[in-house]
mmCIF file of C-alpha atoms in Angstrom:
data_model
loop_
_atom_site.group_PDB
_atom_site.id
_atom_site.type_symbol
_atom_site.label_atom_id
_atom_site.label_comp_id
_atom_site.label_asym_id
_atom_site.label_seq_id
_atom_site.Cartn_x
_atom_site.Cartn_y
_atom_site.Cartn_z
ATOM 1 C CA UNK M 127 -14.778 12.737 5.922
ATOM 2 C CA UNK M 128 -11.521 11.109 4.927
ATOM 3 C CA UNK M 129 -11.751 8.489 2.197
ATOM 4 C CA UNK M 130 -9.180 6.278 0.516
ATOM 5 C CA UNK M 131 -9.696 5.187 -3.078
ATOM 6 C CA UNK M 132 -7.454 2.666 -4.828
ATOM 7 C CA UNK M 133 -7.048 2.395 -8.571
ATOM 8 C CA UNK M 134 -4.732 0.878 -11.143
ATOM 9 C CA UNK M 135 -5.413 -2.800 -10.724
ATOM 10 C CA UNK M 136 -5.851 -5.152 -13.645
ATOM 11 C CA UNK M 137 -4.829 -8.320 -15.418
ATOM 12 C CA UNK M 138 -1.157 -8.577 -16.377
ATOM 13 C CA UNK M 139 1.304 -11.285 -17.308
ATOM 14 C CA UNK M 140 4.114 -12.558 -15.144
ATOM 15 C CA UNK M 141 7.114 -10.252 -15.412
ATOM 16 C CA UNK M 142 5.016 -7.179 -16.195
ATOM 17 C CA UNK M 143 4.790 -3.981 -14.176
ATOM 18 C CA UNK M 144 1.786 -2.193 -12.717
ATOM 19 C CA UNK M 145 1.308 0.920 -10.600
ATOM 20 C CA UNK M 146 -1.446 1.213 -8.026
ATOM 21 C CA UNK M 147 -2.601 4.554 -6.683
ATOM 22 C CA UNK M 148 -4.308 5.414 -3.393
ATOM 23 C CA UNK M 149 -6.022 8.778 -3.492
ATOM 24 C CA UNK M 150 -6.736 10.370 -0.115
ATOM 25 C CA UNK M 151 -9.664 12.757 0.012
ATOM 26 C CA UNK M 152 -10.662 15.005 2.887
ATOM 27 C CA UNK M 153 -7.196 15.511 4.314
ATOM 28 C CA UNK M 154 -3.616 15.825 3.132
ATOM 29 C CA UNK M 155 -2.182 12.380 2.491
ATOM 30 C CA UNK M 156 1.180 13.574 3.797
ATOM 31 C CA UNK M 157 -0.276 13.687 7.319
ATOM 32 C CA UNK M 158 -0.794 9.913 7.310
ATOM 33 C CA UNK M 159 1.400 6.892 7.444
ATOM 34 C CA UNK M 160 0.002 4.924 4.508
ATOM 35 C CA UNK M 161 0.376 1.228 3.830
ATOM 36 C CA UNK M 162 -0.567 -1.278 1.170
ATOM 37 C CA UNK M 163 -1.912 -4.679 2.133
ATOM 38 C CA UNK M 164 -3.116 -7.501 -0.074
ATOM 39 C CA UNK M 165 -5.542 -10.336 0.346
ATOM 40 C CA UNK M 166 -5.617 -13.498 -1.688
ATOM 41 C CA UNK M 167 -7.493 -16.626 -0.578
ATOM 42 C CA UNK M 168 -6.130 -16.198 2.944
ATOM 43 C CA UNK M 169 -5.605 -13.369 5.395
ATOM 44 C CA UNK M 170 -4.858 -9.771 4.549
ATOM 45 C CA UNK M 171 -1.090 -9.362 4.575
ATOM 46 C CA UNK M 172 1.268 -6.412 4.699
ATOM 47 C CA UNK M 173 3.008 -5.267 1.511
ATOM 48 C CA UNK M 174 4.636 -1.879 2.081
ATOM 49 C CA UNK M 175 4.342 1.306 4.082
ATOM 50 C CA UNK M 176 5.528 4.914 3.950
ATOM 51 C CA UNK M 177 5.558 7.248 6.923
ATOM 52 C CA UNK M 178 4.923 10.956 7.155
ATOM 53 C CA UNK M 179 8.716 11.368 7.066
ATOM 54 C CA UNK M 180 8.849 9.152 3.959
ATOM 55 C CA UNK M 181 10.590 6.272 5.688
ATOM 56 C CA UNK M 182 9.617 3.081 3.884
ATOM 57 C CA UNK M 183 9.392 -0.579 4.824
ATOM 58 C CA UNK M 184 8.568 -3.613 2.697
ATOM 59 C CA UNK M 185 7.482 -7.172 3.196
ATOM 60 C CA UNK M 186 10.193 -9.656 2.228
ATOM 61 C CA UNK M 187 8.306 -11.182 -0.737
ATOM 62 C CA UNK M 188 8.124 -7.798 -2.499
ATOM 63 C CA UNK M 189 11.405 -6.212 -1.448
ATOM 64 C CA UNK M 190 13.356 -5.106 -4.492
ATOM 65 C CA UNK M 191 10.335 -5.450 -6.797
ATOM 66 C CA UNK M 192 7.818 -2.992 -5.323
ATOM 67 C CA UNK M 193 8.304 0.696 -4.524
ATOM 68 C CA UNK M 194 5.981 2.816 -2.401
ATOM 69 C CA UNK M 195 6.067 6.586 -2.864
ATOM 70 C CA UNK M 196 4.087 9.746 -2.305
ATOM 71 C CA UNK M 197 2.649 12.067 -4.916
ATOM 72 C CA UNK M 198 1.652 14.998 -2.752
ATOM 73 C CA UNK M 199 0.494 17.022 -5.756
ATOM 74 C CA UNK M 200 -2.218 14.386 -6.297
ATOM 75 C CA UNK M 201 -2.682 13.675 -2.587
ATOM 76 C CA UNK M 202 -1.807 10.080 -3.348
ATOM 77 C CA UNK M 203 0.448 7.210 -2.382
ATOM 78 C CA UNK M 204 1.545 4.953 -5.213
ATOM 79 C CA UNK M 205 2.760 1.367 -5.288
ATOM 80 C CA UNK M 206 4.956 0.577 -8.269
ATOM 81 C CA UNK M 207 5.085 -3.151 -8.850
ATOM 82 C CA UNK M 208 7.566 -4.779 -11.191
ATOM 83 C CA UNK M 209 8.596 -8.321 -12.064
ATOM 84 C CA UNK M 210 5.142 -9.439 -11.065
ATOM 85 C CA UNK M 211 4.584 -13.073 -10.182
ATOM 86 C CA UNK M 212 1.457 -15.191 -10.079
ATOM 87 C CA UNK M 213 1.684 -15.207 -6.286
ATOM 88 C CA UNK M 214 1.204 -11.418 -6.328
ATOM 89 C CA UNK M 215 -2.386 -12.002 -7.416
ATOM 90 C CA UNK M 216 -4.660 -10.485 -4.778
ATOM 91 C CA UNK M 217 -6.970 -7.627 -3.916
ATOM 92 C CA UNK M 218 -4.743 -4.723 -2.896
ATOM 93 C CA UNK M 219 -5.895 -2.332 -0.202
ATOM 94 C CA UNK M 220 -4.442 0.933 1.017
ATOM 95 C CA UNK M 221 -4.749 1.973 4.638
ATOM 96 C CA UNK M 222 -3.920 5.109 6.584
ATOM 97 C CA UNK M 223 -2.941 5.892 10.150
ATOM 98 C CA UNK M 224 -2.503 9.322 11.723
ATOM 99 C CA UNK M 225 0.182 8.192 14.156
ATOM 100 C CA UNK M 226 3.813 8.855 13.332
ATOM 101 C CA UNK M 227 5.891 5.755 12.676
ATOM 102 C CA UNK M 228 9.467 5.061 11.635
ATOM 103 C CA UNK M 229 12.336 5.198 11.183
ATOM 104 C CA UNK M 230 12.756 1.861 13.018
ATOM 105 C CA UNK M 231 9.179 0.952 13.898
ATOM 106 C CA UNK M 232 6.558 0.447 11.217
ATOM 107 C CA UNK M 233 2.939 -0.672 11.195
ATOM 108 C CA UNK M 234 2.644 -4.045 9.506
ATOM 109 C CA UNK M 235 -0.559 -5.557 10.798
ATOM 110 C CA UNK M 236 -4.065 -4.707 9.674
ATOM 111 C CA UNK M 237 -5.219 -3.745 13.157
ATOM 112 C CA UNK M 238 -2.701 -0.888 13.144
ATOM 113 C CA UNK M 239 -4.991 0.875 10.669
ATOM 114 C CA UNK M 240 -8.574 2.033 10.903
ATOM 115 C CA UNK M 241 -8.941 3.801 7.555
ATOM 116 C CA UNK M 242 -9.172 1.541 4.521
ATOM 117 C CA UNK M 243 -9.981 1.772 0.848
ATOM 118 C CA UNK M 244 -12.290 -0.592 -0.991
ATOM 119 C CA UNK M 245 -9.491 -2.476 -2.751
ATOM 120 C CA UNK M 246 -8.369 -3.045 -6.321
ATOM 121 C CA UNK M 247 -7.861 -6.443 -7.954
ATOM 122 C CA UNK M 248 -4.484 -7.410 -9.362
ATOM 123 C CA UNK M 249 -4.311 -10.641 -11.336
ATOM 124 C CA UNK M 250 -1.007 -11.950 -12.651
ATOM 125 C CA UNK M 251 -1.214 -14.730 -15.203
ATOM 126 C CA UNK M 252 1.707 -17.125 -15.585
#
């Protein structure tokens, strides 16, 4: 059974950096397109995604501040977050899809994914 487990969340100050990790168990993470979403008081929204071919795509609010990458040795996908803002406060979820996406078409809505982790809280104090 494939499972996704997020870690790395916490309480940081505005301007700080934080790296989230999504560990995939049960199957090689490189066989999935993996995305990060976040959910504050409202709906779950797209943050970033990386395809099996390592094409990446970012939501506008995080472009230039966040970097998604693979660590195949750890069977993980990481989200490096820098210059954090209070509006980045949310529960961050990773999601995986077996379909191949990119280089021009990327999954950016929650219904594109059926495998989800349990989430990790990120709180940015101003």
